[in-house]
């Protein structure tokens, strides 16, 4: 999400309250509003550029001493059932990637290793000719997931003020990404990059609604799965976690996911992923083809590209205005 303007936020919220927005307009607005006040980060530095639903910048990684609980994490209001049975949870995908960028096999050792936690600002159309990183420069999934674990363990309390992820919940995120990647043929690293962009991997990220509900780890388009949709769930069941990732990747009844964005972007090169990131964030690509122009979070595609090459918490170097 973006737009830190209090006036714009208030105006848009008033508009939504008075007149529910059409689906196409609401999809554009879904990531344009400022971080809700209840999401103010605890002891976080000022953001350089909003990204997803979170401010970008150095995210403080803090770990509570053994045997203690985070002072910022309120108690959950609901307890999840002890089993994962139920209507939510079947790992399916209503959309899958077609063409040469479809991933037919899952390999956790793909990529160039861990990469570097640094940020390089990318501009233009997402092609290697414009300086964007090819898939040969992407880190491996195993290294990428390991590098982001510390953020997943602390982001719920430090960013959202809710109970932090447990080790089991983090394992469930890992397993669900692998399953959904297989079903949707979307590269598992791309799925993880968008999860970190949208929610910093917090399973109890709150559902937002500015005309269209955006629940779950990927803040998807009116999906069914959430562990904080008016009532928090702890632990967050693994089937619900899987459903969040399935809906964000394969789409929902109400809107597209990453797979549809990749197909819409077309092409047989890496730019399909960066264009899909822009589409997922704002619903469209600017007529100029520049992934940093148009509406919503201008740095979104550049952020995703950096996550794929090892960026975790280093200061952003994106110089684009927050949003338009």
PDB file of C-alpha atoms in Angstrom:
ATOM      1  CA  UNK A   1       0.000   0.000   0.000  1.00  0.00           C
ATOM      2  CA  UNK A   2       1.015   3.565  -0.368  1.00  0.00           C
ATOM      3  CA  UNK A   3      -0.120   7.175  -0.012  1.00  0.00           C
ATOM      4  CA  UNK A   4       0.935   8.535   3.379  1.00  0.00           C
ATOM      5  CA  UNK A   5      -1.270  11.580   2.917  1.00  0.00           C
ATOM      6  CA  UNK A   6      -3.756  11.867   5.761  1.00  0.00           C
ATOM      7  CA  UNK A   7      -6.034  13.993   3.645  1.00  0.00           C
ATOM      8  CA  UNK A   8      -6.108  11.556   0.761  1.00  0.00           C
ATOM      9  CA  UNK A   9      -6.674   8.614   3.074  1.00  0.00           C
ATOM     10  CA  UNK A  10      -9.567  10.329   4.822  1.00  0.00           C
ATOM     11  CA  UNK A  11     -11.076  11.399   1.513  1.00  0.00           C
ATOM     12  CA  UNK A  12     -10.889   7.954  -0.014  1.00  0.00           C
ATOM     13  CA  UNK A  13     -12.266   6.292   3.099  1.00  0.00           C
ATOM     14  CA  UNK A  14     -15.182   8.716   3.085  1.00  0.00           C
ATOM     15  CA  UNK A  15     -15.819   7.928  -0.578  1.00  0.00           C
ATOM     16  CA  UNK A  16     -15.769   4.198   0.048  1.00  0.00           C
ATOM     17  CA  UNK A  17     -18.104   4.527   3.030  1.00  0.00           C
ATOM     18  CA  UNK A  18     -20.626   6.549   1.058  1.00  0.00           C
ATOM     19  CA  UNK A  19     -20.445   4.631  -2.230  1.00  0.00           C
ATOM     20  CA  UNK A  20     -18.917   1.140  -2.537  1.00  0.00           C
ATOM     21  CA  UNK A  21     -16.359   1.281  -5.310  1.00  0.00           C
ATOM     22  CA  UNK A  22     -16.599  -0.721  -8.542  1.00  0.00           C
ATOM     23  CA  UNK A  23     -14.286  -3.752  -8.533  1.00  0.00           C
ATOM     24  CA  UNK A  24     -11.845  -2.301 -11.096  1.00  0.00           C
ATOM     25  CA  UNK A  25     -11.470   0.990  -9.212  1.00  0.00           C
ATOM     26  CA  UNK A  26     -11.218  -0.726  -5.845  1.00  0.00           C
ATOM     27  CA  UNK A  27      -8.507  -3.031  -7.161  1.00  0.00           C
ATOM     28  CA  UNK A  28      -6.445   0.005  -8.106  1.00  0.00           C
ATOM     29  CA  UNK A  29      -6.967   1.582  -4.699  1.00  0.00           C
ATOM     30  CA  UNK A  30      -6.387  -1.574  -2.717  1.00  0.00           C
ATOM     31  CA  UNK A  31      -2.677  -0.895  -2.140  1.00  0.00           C
ATOM     32  CA  UNK A  32      -2.704   2.884  -2.415  1.00  0.00           C
ATOM     33  CA  UNK A  33      -3.748   3.892   1.075  1.00  0.00           C
ATOM     34  CA  UNK A  34      -1.466   4.582   3.992  1.00  0.00           C
ATOM     35  CA  UNK A  35      -0.607   2.010   6.611  1.00  0.00           C
ATOM     36  CA  UNK A  36      -3.563   1.966   9.048  1.00  0.00           C
ATOM     37  CA  UNK A  37      -2.856   3.613  12.382  1.00  0.00           C
ATOM     38  CA  UNK A  38      -3.081   0.302  14.227  1.00  0.00           C
ATOM     39  CA  UNK A  39      -0.134  -0.903  12.141  1.00  0.00           C
ATOM     40  CA  UNK A  40       2.334   1.693  13.412  1.00  0.00           C
ATOM     41  CA  UNK A  41       5.639  -0.123  13.819  1.00  0.00           C
ATOM     42  CA  UNK A  42       7.168  -0.454  17.250  1.00  0.00           C
ATOM     43  CA  UNK A  43      10.596   1.188  17.436  1.00  0.00           C
ATOM     44  CA  UNK A  44      10.927   1.270  13.663  1.00  0.00           C
ATOM     45  CA  UNK A  45      12.933   3.981  11.855  1.00  0.00           C
ATOM     46  CA  UNK A  46      11.257   6.354   9.450  1.00  0.00           C
ATOM     47  CA  UNK A  47      10.453   4.737   6.129  1.00  0.00           C
ATOM     48  CA  UNK A  48      12.101   5.795   2.901  1.00  0.00           C
ATOM     49  CA  UNK A  49       9.470   4.339   0.614  1.00  0.00           C
ATOM     50  CA  UNK A  50       6.191   2.584   1.390  1.00  0.00           C
ATOM     51  CA  UNK A  51       5.996  -0.944   0.008  1.00  0.00           C
ATOM     52  CA  UNK A  52       3.075  -3.329   0.065  1.00  0.00           C
ATOM     53  CA  UNK A  53       1.270  -2.701   3.347  1.00  0.00           C
ATOM     54  CA  UNK A  54       4.492  -1.875   5.154  1.00  0.00           C
ATOM     55  CA  UNK A  55       7.032   0.940   5.304  1.00  0.00           C
ATOM     56  CA  UNK A  56      10.299   0.071   3.589  1.00  0.00           C
ATOM     57  CA  UNK A  57      13.609   0.611   5.285  1.00  0.00           C
ATOM     58  CA  UNK A  58      15.619  -1.098   7.934  1.00  0.00           C
ATOM     59  CA  UNK A  59      13.308  -3.377   9.881  1.00  0.00           C
ATOM     60  CA  UNK A  60      14.576  -3.839  13.444  1.00  0.00           C
ATOM     61  CA  UNK A  61      15.091  -7.498  14.218  1.00  0.00           C
ATOM     62  CA  UNK A  62      14.442  -8.044  17.895  1.00  0.00           C
ATOM     63  CA  UNK A  63      14.124 -11.331  19.716  1.00  0.00           C
ATOM     64  CA  UNK A  64      12.511 -11.606  23.121  1.00  0.00           C
ATOM     65  CA  UNK A  65      14.626 -13.323  25.780  1.00  0.00           C
ATOM     66  CA  UNK A  66      13.938 -16.994  26.235  1.00  0.00           C
ATOM     67  CA  UNK A  67      10.888 -17.635  28.377  1.00  0.00           C
ATOM     68  CA  UNK A  68       9.434 -14.166  27.878  1.00  0.00           C
ATOM     69  CA  UNK A  69       6.753 -12.791  25.614  1.00  0.00           C
ATOM     70  CA  UNK A  70       6.921  -9.698  23.449  1.00  0.00           C
ATOM     71  CA  UNK A  71       5.497  -6.694  25.294  1.00  0.00           C
ATOM     72  CA  UNK A  72       4.052  -5.385  22.041  1.00  0.00           C
ATOM     73  CA  UNK A  73       2.097  -8.484  21.126  1.00  0.00           C
ATOM     74  CA  UNK A  74      -1.440  -8.527  22.544  1.00  0.00           C
ATOM     75  CA  UNK A  75      -3.120 -11.787  23.335  1.00  0.00           C
ATOM     76  CA  UNK A  76      -5.042 -13.334  20.488  1.00  0.00           C
ATOM     77  CA  UNK A  77      -8.804 -13.274  20.669  1.00  0.00           C
ATOM     78  CA  UNK A  78      -9.346 -16.766  19.315  1.00  0.00           C
ATOM     79  CA  UNK A  79      -7.651 -20.110  19.516  1.00  0.00           C
ATOM     80  CA  UNK A  80      -7.253 -22.150  16.375  1.00  0.00           C
ATOM     81  CA  UNK A  81      -8.524 -25.703  16.315  1.00  0.00           C
ATOM     82  CA  UNK A  82      -5.939 -28.373  17.024  1.00  0.00           C
ATOM     83  CA  UNK A  83      -6.369 -29.927  13.591  1.00  0.00           C
ATOM     84  CA  UNK A  84      -6.164 -28.450  10.110  1.00  0.00           C
ATOM     85  CA  UNK A  85      -9.419 -29.935   8.873  1.00  0.00           C
ATOM     86  CA  UNK A  86     -12.079 -27.664   7.474  1.00  0.00           C
ATOM     87  CA  UNK A  87     -13.334 -25.946   4.329  1.00  0.00           C
ATOM     88  CA  UNK A  88     -10.297 -23.677   4.041  1.00  0.00           C
ATOM     89  CA  UNK A  89      -7.017 -25.228   3.198  1.00  0.00           C
ATOM     90  CA  UNK A  90      -7.011 -27.350   0.075  1.00  0.00           C
ATOM     91  CA  UNK A  91      -3.921 -26.244  -1.834  1.00  0.00           C
ATOM     92  CA  UNK A  92      -5.266 -25.554  -5.284  1.00  0.00           C
ATOM     93  CA  UNK A  93      -4.804 -22.806  -7.819  1.00  0.00           C
ATOM     94  CA  UNK A  94      -7.496 -21.473 -10.094  1.00  0.00           C
ATOM     95  CA  UNK A  95      -4.778 -20.049 -12.300  1.00  0.00           C
ATOM     96  CA  UNK A  96      -1.438 -21.301 -13.479  1.00  0.00           C
ATOM     97  CA  UNK A  97       1.378 -19.907 -15.576  1.00  0.00           C
ATOM     98  CA  UNK A  98       1.578 -20.830 -19.234  1.00  0.00           C
ATOM     99  CA  UNK A  99       4.500 -20.364 -21.576  1.00  0.00           C
ATOM    100  CA  UNK A 100       8.239 -20.649 -21.126  1.00  0.00           C
ATOM    101  CA  UNK A 101       8.391 -18.863 -17.756  1.00  0.00           C
ATOM    102  CA  UNK A 102       6.221 -21.566 -16.159  1.00  0.00           C
ATOM    103  CA  UNK A 103       8.162 -23.577 -13.564  1.00  0.00           C
ATOM    104  CA  UNK A 104       7.640 -27.313 -13.952  1.00  0.00           C
ATOM    105  CA  UNK A 105       9.946 -28.535 -11.173  1.00  0.00           C
ATOM    106  CA  UNK A 106      10.748 -27.227  -7.710  1.00  0.00           C
ATOM    107  CA  UNK A 107      14.416 -26.937  -6.799  1.00  0.00           C
ATOM    108  CA  UNK A 108      15.319 -25.333  -3.487  1.00  0.00           C
ATOM    109  CA  UNK A 109      18.963 -24.991  -4.551  1.00  0.00           C
ATOM    110  CA  UNK A 110      18.147 -22.921  -7.612  1.00  0.00           C
ATOM    111  CA  UNK A 111      19.842 -19.551  -7.929  1.00  0.00           C
ATOM    112  CA  UNK A 112      23.247 -18.172  -7.007  1.00  0.00           C
ATOM    113  CA  UNK A 113      23.210 -18.763  -3.259  1.00  0.00           C
ATOM    114  CA  UNK A 114      22.380 -16.154  -0.655  1.00  0.00           C
ATOM    115  CA  UNK A 115      23.107 -13.014  -2.664  1.00  0.00           C
ATOM    116  CA  UNK A 116      23.710  -9.712  -0.886  1.00  0.00           C
ATOM    117  CA  UNK A 117      21.473  -7.745   1.454  1.00  0.00           C
ATOM    118  CA  UNK A 118      21.762  -4.541  -0.556  1.00  0.00           C
ATOM    119  CA  UNK A 119      19.398  -2.436  -2.631  1.00  0.00           C
ATOM    120  CA  UNK A 120      19.930  -1.385  -6.257  1.00  0.00           C
ATOM    121  CA  UNK A 121      17.354   0.955  -7.741  1.00  0.00           C
ATOM    122  CA  UNK A 122      15.880  -0.318 -11.032  1.00  0.00           C
ATOM    123  CA  UNK A 123      14.001   1.780 -13.569  1.00  0.00           C
ATOM    124  CA  UNK A 124      12.357   1.091 -16.908  1.00  0.00           C
ATOM    125  CA  UNK A 125      10.456  -1.832 -18.377  1.00  0.00           C
ATOM    126  CA  UNK A 126      11.834  -4.715 -16.360  1.00  0.00           C
ATOM    127  CA  UNK A 127      14.073  -6.130 -19.091  1.00  0.00           C
ATOM    128  CA  UNK A 128      17.724  -7.039 -18.666  1.00  0.00           C
ATOM    129  CA  UNK A 129      18.436  -4.467 -21.374  1.00  0.00           C
ATOM    130  CA  UNK A 130      17.136  -1.817 -18.987  1.00  0.00           C
ATOM    131  CA  UNK A 131      19.429  -3.161 -16.263  1.00  0.00           C
ATOM    132  CA  UNK A 132      17.019  -5.390 -14.350  1.00  0.00           C
ATOM    133  CA  UNK A 133      18.427  -8.661 -12.954  1.00  0.00           C
ATOM    134  CA  UNK A 134      18.002 -11.856 -14.937  1.00  0.00           C
ATOM    135  CA  UNK A 135      16.848 -15.034 -13.202  1.00  0.00           C
ATOM    136  CA  UNK A 136      20.486 -16.150 -13.270  1.00  0.00           C
ATOM    137  CA  UNK A 137      21.138 -13.435 -10.642  1.00  0.00           C
ATOM    138  CA  UNK A 138      18.320 -14.556  -8.344  1.00  0.00           C
ATOM    139  CA  UNK A 139      19.191 -16.191  -5.033  1.00  0.00           C
ATOM    140  CA  UNK A 140      18.196 -19.761  -4.263  1.00  0.00           C
ATOM    141  CA  UNK A 141      14.870 -20.375  -2.559  1.00  0.00           C
ATOM    142  CA  UNK A 142      16.467 -22.078   0.437  1.00  0.00           C
ATOM    143  CA  UNK A 143      18.880 -19.182   0.998  1.00  0.00           C
ATOM    144  CA  UNK A 144      16.165 -16.598   0.423  1.00  0.00           C
ATOM    145  CA  UNK A 145      13.807 -18.230   2.909  1.00  0.00           C
ATOM    146  CA  UNK A 146      16.546 -18.608   5.509  1.00  0.00           C
ATOM    147  CA  UNK A 147      17.592 -14.956   5.104  1.00  0.00           C
ATOM    148  CA  UNK A 148      14.023 -13.773   5.724  1.00  0.00           C
ATOM    149  CA  UNK A 149      13.295 -15.987   8.741  1.00  0.00           C
ATOM    150  CA  UNK A 150      14.430 -13.386  11.270  1.00  0.00           C
ATOM    151  CA  UNK A 151      11.996 -10.868   9.779  1.00  0.00           C
ATOM    152  CA  UNK A 152       9.176 -13.429   9.819  1.00  0.00           C
ATOM    153  CA  UNK A 153       9.872 -14.134  13.487  1.00  0.00           C
ATOM    154  CA  UNK A 154       9.642 -10.494  14.599  1.00  0.00           C
ATOM    155  CA  UNK A 155       7.484  -8.590  12.102  1.00  0.00           C
ATOM    156  CA  UNK A 156       4.108  -9.447  13.648  1.00  0.00           C
ATOM    157  CA  UNK A 157       4.907  -7.716  16.937  1.00  0.00           C
ATOM    158  CA  UNK A 158       7.294  -5.024  15.685  1.00  0.00           C
ATOM    159  CA  UNK A 159       5.109  -3.926  12.756  1.00  0.00           C
ATOM    160  CA  UNK A 160       1.540  -5.042  13.465  1.00  0.00           C
ATOM    161  CA  UNK A 161       1.410  -5.362  17.262  1.00  0.00           C
ATOM    162  CA  UNK A 162       0.121  -8.940  17.145  1.00  0.00           C
ATOM    163  CA  UNK A 163       1.640 -12.229  18.358  1.00  0.00           C
ATOM    164  CA  UNK A 164       4.758 -13.212  16.430  1.00  0.00           C
ATOM    165  CA  UNK A 165       4.931 -16.205  14.123  1.00  0.00           C
ATOM    166  CA  UNK A 166       5.838 -19.506  15.715  1.00  0.00           C
ATOM    167  CA  UNK A 167       8.419 -21.842  14.200  1.00  0.00           C
ATOM    168  CA  UNK A 168       5.583 -24.126  13.111  1.00  0.00           C
ATOM    169  CA  UNK A 169       3.810 -21.260  11.341  1.00  0.00           C
ATOM    170  CA  UNK A 170       7.013 -20.294   9.540  1.00  0.00           C
ATOM    171  CA  UNK A 171       7.466 -23.914   8.471  1.00  0.00           C
ATOM    172  CA  UNK A 172       3.880 -23.903   7.211  1.00  0.00           C
ATOM    173  CA  UNK A 173       4.639 -20.819   5.069  1.00  0.00           C
ATOM    174  CA  UNK A 174       7.624 -22.646   3.554  1.00  0.00           C
ATOM    175  CA  UNK A 175       5.654 -25.809   2.795  1.00  0.00           C
ATOM    176  CA  UNK A 176       2.682 -23.915   1.389  1.00  0.00           C
ATOM    177  CA  UNK A 177       4.878 -21.901  -0.984  1.00  0.00           C
ATOM    178  CA  UNK A 178       6.338 -25.136  -2.332  1.00  0.00           C
ATOM    179  CA  UNK A 179       2.907 -26.736  -2.793  1.00  0.00           C
ATOM    180  CA  UNK A 180       1.353 -23.674  -4.405  1.00  0.00           C
ATOM    181  CA  UNK A 181       4.366 -23.166  -6.683  1.00  0.00           C
ATOM    182  CA  UNK A 182       3.885 -26.720  -7.935  1.00  0.00           C
ATOM    183  CA  UNK A 183       0.156 -26.187  -8.521  1.00  0.00           C
ATOM    184  CA  UNK A 184       0.434 -22.768 -10.154  1.00  0.00           C
ATOM    185  CA  UNK A 185       3.821 -23.118 -11.916  1.00  0.00           C
ATOM    186  CA  UNK A 186       4.854 -19.781 -10.394  1.00  0.00           C
ATOM    187  CA  UNK A 187       8.500 -19.620  -9.300  1.00  0.00           C
ATOM    188  CA  UNK A 188       8.584 -20.189  -5.520  1.00  0.00           C
ATOM    189  CA  UNK A 189      11.084 -17.350  -5.089  1.00  0.00           C
ATOM    190  CA  UNK A 190       8.682 -14.893  -6.699  1.00  0.00           C
ATOM    191  CA  UNK A 191       5.887 -16.013  -4.353  1.00  0.00           C
ATOM    192  CA  UNK A 192       8.155 -15.526  -1.330  1.00  0.00           C
ATOM    193  CA  UNK A 193       9.263 -12.094  -2.567  1.00  0.00           C
ATOM    194  CA  UNK A 194       5.657 -10.892  -2.791  1.00  0.00           C
ATOM    195  CA  UNK A 195       4.808 -12.334   0.638  1.00  0.00           C
ATOM    196  CA  UNK A 196       7.689 -10.371   2.165  1.00  0.00           C
ATOM    197  CA  UNK A 197       6.685  -7.278   0.204  1.00  0.00           C
ATOM    198  CA  UNK A 198       3.047  -7.410   1.289  1.00  0.00           C
ATOM    199  CA  UNK A 199       3.150  -8.608   4.895  1.00  0.00           C
ATOM    200  CA  UNK A 200       6.762  -9.256   5.929  1.00  0.00           C
ATOM    201  CA  UNK A 201       5.594 -12.846   6.348  1.00  0.00           C
ATOM    202  CA  UNK A 202       3.274 -12.157   9.314  1.00  0.00           C
ATOM    203  CA  UNK A 203       0.511 -14.786   9.339  1.00  0.00           C
ATOM    204  CA  UNK A 204      -1.662 -12.556  11.546  1.00  0.00           C
ATOM    205  CA  UNK A 205      -1.438  -9.485   9.331  1.00  0.00           C
ATOM    206  CA  UNK A 206      -4.778  -7.711   9.527  1.00  0.00           C
ATOM    207  CA  UNK A 207      -7.242  -7.839   6.648  1.00  0.00           C
ATOM    208  CA  UNK A 208      -7.563  -4.395   5.095  1.00  0.00           C
ATOM    209  CA  UNK A 209     -10.627  -3.140   3.263  1.00  0.00           C
ATOM    210  CA  UNK A 210     -10.834   0.045   1.203  1.00  0.00           C
ATOM    211  CA  UNK A 211     -13.616  -1.102  -1.104  1.00  0.00           C
ATOM    212  CA  UNK A 212     -12.140  -4.579  -1.624  1.00  0.00           C
ATOM    213  CA  UNK A 213     -11.004  -6.920   1.145  1.00  0.00           C
ATOM    214  CA  UNK A 214      -7.280  -7.662   1.080  1.00  0.00           C
ATOM    215  CA  UNK A 215      -6.613 -10.503   3.512  1.00  0.00           C
ATOM    216  CA  UNK A 216      -3.679 -12.658   4.413  1.00  0.00           C
ATOM    217  CA  UNK A 217       0.016 -12.981   3.773  1.00  0.00           C
ATOM    218  CA  UNK A 218      -0.290 -11.660   0.220  1.00  0.00           C
ATOM    219  CA  UNK A 219      -3.088  -9.113   0.866  1.00  0.00           C
ATOM    220  CA  UNK A 220      -4.931 -10.727  -2.035  1.00  0.00           C
ATOM    221  CA  UNK A 221      -8.147  -9.693  -3.782  1.00  0.00           C
ATOM    222  CA  UNK A 222     -11.073 -10.629  -1.530  1.00  0.00           C
ATOM    223  CA  UNK A 223      -9.779 -14.068  -0.583  1.00  0.00           C
ATOM    224  CA  UNK A 224     -11.358 -16.268   2.093  1.00  0.00           C
ATOM    225  CA  UNK A 225      -8.317 -17.071   4.218  1.00  0.00           C
ATOM    226  CA  UNK A 226      -7.068 -14.854   7.053  1.00  0.00           C
ATOM    227  CA  UNK A 227      -5.911 -15.270  10.630  1.00  0.00           C
ATOM    228  CA  UNK A 228      -6.850 -11.704  11.517  1.00  0.00           C
ATOM    229  CA  UNK A 229     -10.138 -10.824   9.884  1.00  0.00           C
ATOM    230  CA  UNK A 230     -11.950  -9.245  12.804  1.00  0.00           C
ATOM    231  CA  UNK A 231     -10.752 -11.993  15.125  1.00  0.00           C
ATOM    232  CA  UNK A 232      -7.173 -13.155  15.516  1.00  0.00           C
ATOM    233  CA  UNK A 233      -6.301 -16.828  15.416  1.00  0.00           C
ATOM    234  CA  UNK A 234      -3.359 -18.314  17.247  1.00  0.00           C
ATOM    235  CA  UNK A 235      -1.900 -20.530  16.167  1.00  0.00           C
ATOM    236  CA  UNK A 236      -2.748 -19.809  12.556  1.00  0.00           C
ATOM    237  CA  UNK A 237      -3.701 -23.197  11.063  1.00  0.00           C
ATOM    238  CA  UNK A 238      -1.411 -24.513   8.351  1.00  0.00           C
ATOM    239  CA  UNK A 239      -4.334 -25.047   5.986  1.00  0.00           C
ATOM    240  CA  UNK A 240      -5.314 -21.384   6.337  1.00  0.00           C
ATOM    241  CA  UNK A 241      -1.741 -20.329   5.650  1.00  0.00           C
ATOM    242  CA  UNK A 242      -1.764 -22.522   2.541  1.00  0.00           C
ATOM    243  CA  UNK A 243      -5.042 -20.983   1.399  1.00  0.00           C
ATOM    244  CA  UNK A 244      -3.688 -17.434   1.813  1.00  0.00           C
ATOM    245  CA  UNK A 245      -0.769 -18.255  -0.460  1.00  0.00           C
ATOM    246  CA  UNK A 246      -2.931 -20.155  -2.931  1.00  0.00           C
ATOM    247  CA  UNK A 247      -5.332 -17.208  -3.267  1.00  0.00           C
ATOM    248  CA  UNK A 248      -2.571 -14.650  -3.679  1.00  0.00           C
ATOM    249  CA  UNK A 249      -0.756 -16.751  -6.266  1.00  0.00           C
ATOM    250  CA  UNK A 250      -3.568 -18.395  -8.200  1.00  0.00           C
ATOM    251  CA  UNK A 251      -6.196 -15.712  -7.759  1.00  0.00           C
ATOM    252  CA  UNK A 252      -9.628 -15.628  -6.161  1.00  0.00           C
ATOM    253  CA  UNK A 253     -13.208 -15.543  -7.401  1.00  0.00           C
ATOM    254  CA  UNK A 254     -12.999 -11.771  -7.217  1.00  0.00           C
ATOM    255  CA  UNK A 255      -9.591 -11.013  -8.677  1.00  0.00           C
ATOM    256  CA  UNK A 256      -6.305 -12.155 -10.168  1.00  0.00           C
ATOM    257  CA  UNK A 257      -3.177 -13.438  -8.501  1.00  0.00           C
ATOM    258  CA  UNK A 258       0.467 -13.669  -9.505  1.00  0.00           C
ATOM    259  CA  UNK A 259      -0.125 -16.400 -12.082  1.00  0.00           C
ATOM    260  CA  UNK A 260      -2.639 -14.312 -14.019  1.00  0.00           C
ATOM    261  CA  UNK A 261      -0.321 -11.309 -13.803  1.00  0.00           C
ATOM    262  CA  UNK A 262       2.552 -13.275 -15.328  1.00  0.00           C
ATOM    263  CA  UNK A 263       0.315 -14.516 -18.129  1.00  0.00           C
ATOM    264  CA  UNK A 264      -0.996 -11.002 -18.738  1.00  0.00           C
ATOM    265  CA  UNK A 265       2.548  -9.646 -18.887  1.00  0.00           C
ATOM    266  CA  UNK A 266       3.428 -12.182 -21.565  1.00  0.00           C
ATOM    267  CA  UNK A 267       6.893 -12.648 -22.918  1.00  0.00           C
ATOM    268  CA  UNK A 268       9.477 -15.325 -22.357  1.00  0.00           C
ATOM    269  CA  UNK A 269      12.014 -13.388 -20.334  1.00  0.00           C
ATOM    270  CA  UNK A 270      12.455 -12.290 -16.717  1.00  0.00           C
ATOM    271  CA  UNK A 271      10.557  -9.054 -17.309  1.00  0.00           C
ATOM    272  CA  UNK A 272       7.312 -11.081 -17.091  1.00  0.00           C
ATOM    273  CA  UNK A 273       7.870 -11.394 -13.328  1.00  0.00           C
ATOM    274  CA  UNK A 274       8.621  -7.719 -12.748  1.00  0.00           C
ATOM    275  CA  UNK A 275       5.649  -6.684 -14.882  1.00  0.00           C
ATOM    276  CA  UNK A 276       3.467  -9.126 -12.935  1.00  0.00           C
ATOM    277  CA  UNK A 277       4.628  -7.495  -9.698  1.00  0.00           C
ATOM    278  CA  UNK A 278       3.491  -4.116 -11.027  1.00  0.00           C
ATOM    279  CA  UNK A 279       0.147  -5.595 -12.121  1.00  0.00           C
ATOM    280  CA  UNK A 280      -0.377  -7.267  -8.743  1.00  0.00           C
ATOM    281  CA  UNK A 281       0.251  -3.975  -6.952  1.00  0.00           C
ATOM    282  CA  UNK A 282      -1.723  -1.601  -9.134  1.00  0.00           C
ATOM    283  CA  UNK A 283      -3.797  -3.627 -11.583  1.00  0.00           C
ATOM    284  CA  UNK A 284      -2.040  -2.351 -14.696  1.00  0.00           C
ATOM    285  CA  UNK A 285       1.208  -1.125 -16.230  1.00  0.00           C
ATOM    286  CA  UNK A 286       1.643   2.508 -17.206  1.00  0.00           C
ATOM    287  CA  UNK A 287       1.240   3.188 -20.938  1.00  0.00           C
ATOM    288  CA  UNK A 288       4.929   4.136 -21.094  1.00  0.00           C
ATOM    289  CA  UNK A 289       5.915   0.630 -20.022  1.00  0.00           C
ATOM    290  CA  UNK A 290       7.945   2.040 -17.132  1.00  0.00           C
ATOM    291  CA  UNK A 291       7.307  -0.102 -14.061  1.00  0.00           C
ATOM    292  CA  UNK A 292       7.997   2.839 -11.773  1.00  0.00           C
ATOM    293  CA  UNK A 293       5.274   5.018 -13.262  1.00  0.00           C
ATOM    294  CA  UNK A 294       1.504   5.076 -13.015  1.00  0.00           C
ATOM    295  CA  UNK A 295      -0.434   4.512  -9.823  1.00  0.00           C
ATOM    296  CA  UNK A 296       0.135   2.740  -6.502  1.00  0.00           C
ATOM    297  CA  UNK A 297       3.570   2.013  -5.006  1.00  0.00           C
ATOM    298  CA  UNK A 298       6.146   3.203  -7.542  1.00  0.00           C
ATOM    299  CA  UNK A 299       9.051   1.252  -6.052  1.00  0.00           C
ATOM    300  CA  UNK A 300       7.086  -2.005  -5.856  1.00  0.00           C
ATOM    301  CA  UNK A 301       8.601  -3.793  -8.873  1.00  0.00           C
ATOM    302  CA  UNK A 302      12.107  -2.579  -8.026  1.00  0.00           C
ATOM    303  CA  UNK A 303      11.616  -3.793  -4.450  1.00  0.00           C
ATOM    304  CA  UNK A 304      10.558  -7.247  -5.638  1.00  0.00           C
ATOM    305  CA  UNK A 305      13.548  -7.466  -7.981  1.00  0.00           C
ATOM    306  CA  UNK A 306      15.841  -6.650  -5.067  1.00  0.00           C
ATOM    307  CA  UNK A 307      14.228  -9.240  -2.823  1.00  0.00           C
ATOM    308  CA  UNK A 308      14.934 -11.829  -5.512  1.00  0.00           C
ATOM    309  CA  UNK A 309      18.637 -10.956  -5.446  1.00  0.00           C
ATOM    310  CA  UNK A 310      19.073 -11.025  -1.666  1.00  0.00           C
ATOM    311  CA  UNK A 311      17.664  -7.779  -0.237  1.00  0.00           C
ATOM    312  CA  UNK A 312      16.148  -8.190   3.216  1.00  0.00           C
ATOM    313  CA  UNK A 313      16.528  -5.125   5.431  1.00  0.00           C
ATOM    314  CA  UNK A 314      19.200  -2.836   3.963  1.00  0.00           C
ATOM    315  CA  UNK A 315      18.139   0.753   3.356  1.00  0.00           C
ATOM    316  CA  UNK A 316      16.143   1.241   0.165  1.00  0.00           C
ATOM    317  CA  UNK A 317      17.820   3.271  -2.575  1.00  0.00           C
ATOM    318  CA  UNK A 318      14.622   3.823  -4.540  1.00  0.00           C
ATOM    319  CA  UNK A 319      14.220   7.529  -5.284  1.00  0.00           C
ATOM    320  CA  UNK A 320      10.738   7.461  -6.796  1.00  0.00           C
ATOM    321  CA  UNK A 321       7.907   9.402  -5.174  1.00  0.00           C
ATOM    322  CA  UNK A 322       5.798   7.175  -2.907  1.00  0.00           C
ATOM    323  CA  UNK A 323       2.736   7.069  -5.166  1.00  0.00           C
ATOM    324  CA  UNK A 324       0.552   8.978  -7.577  1.00  0.00           C
TER     325      UNK A 324
END
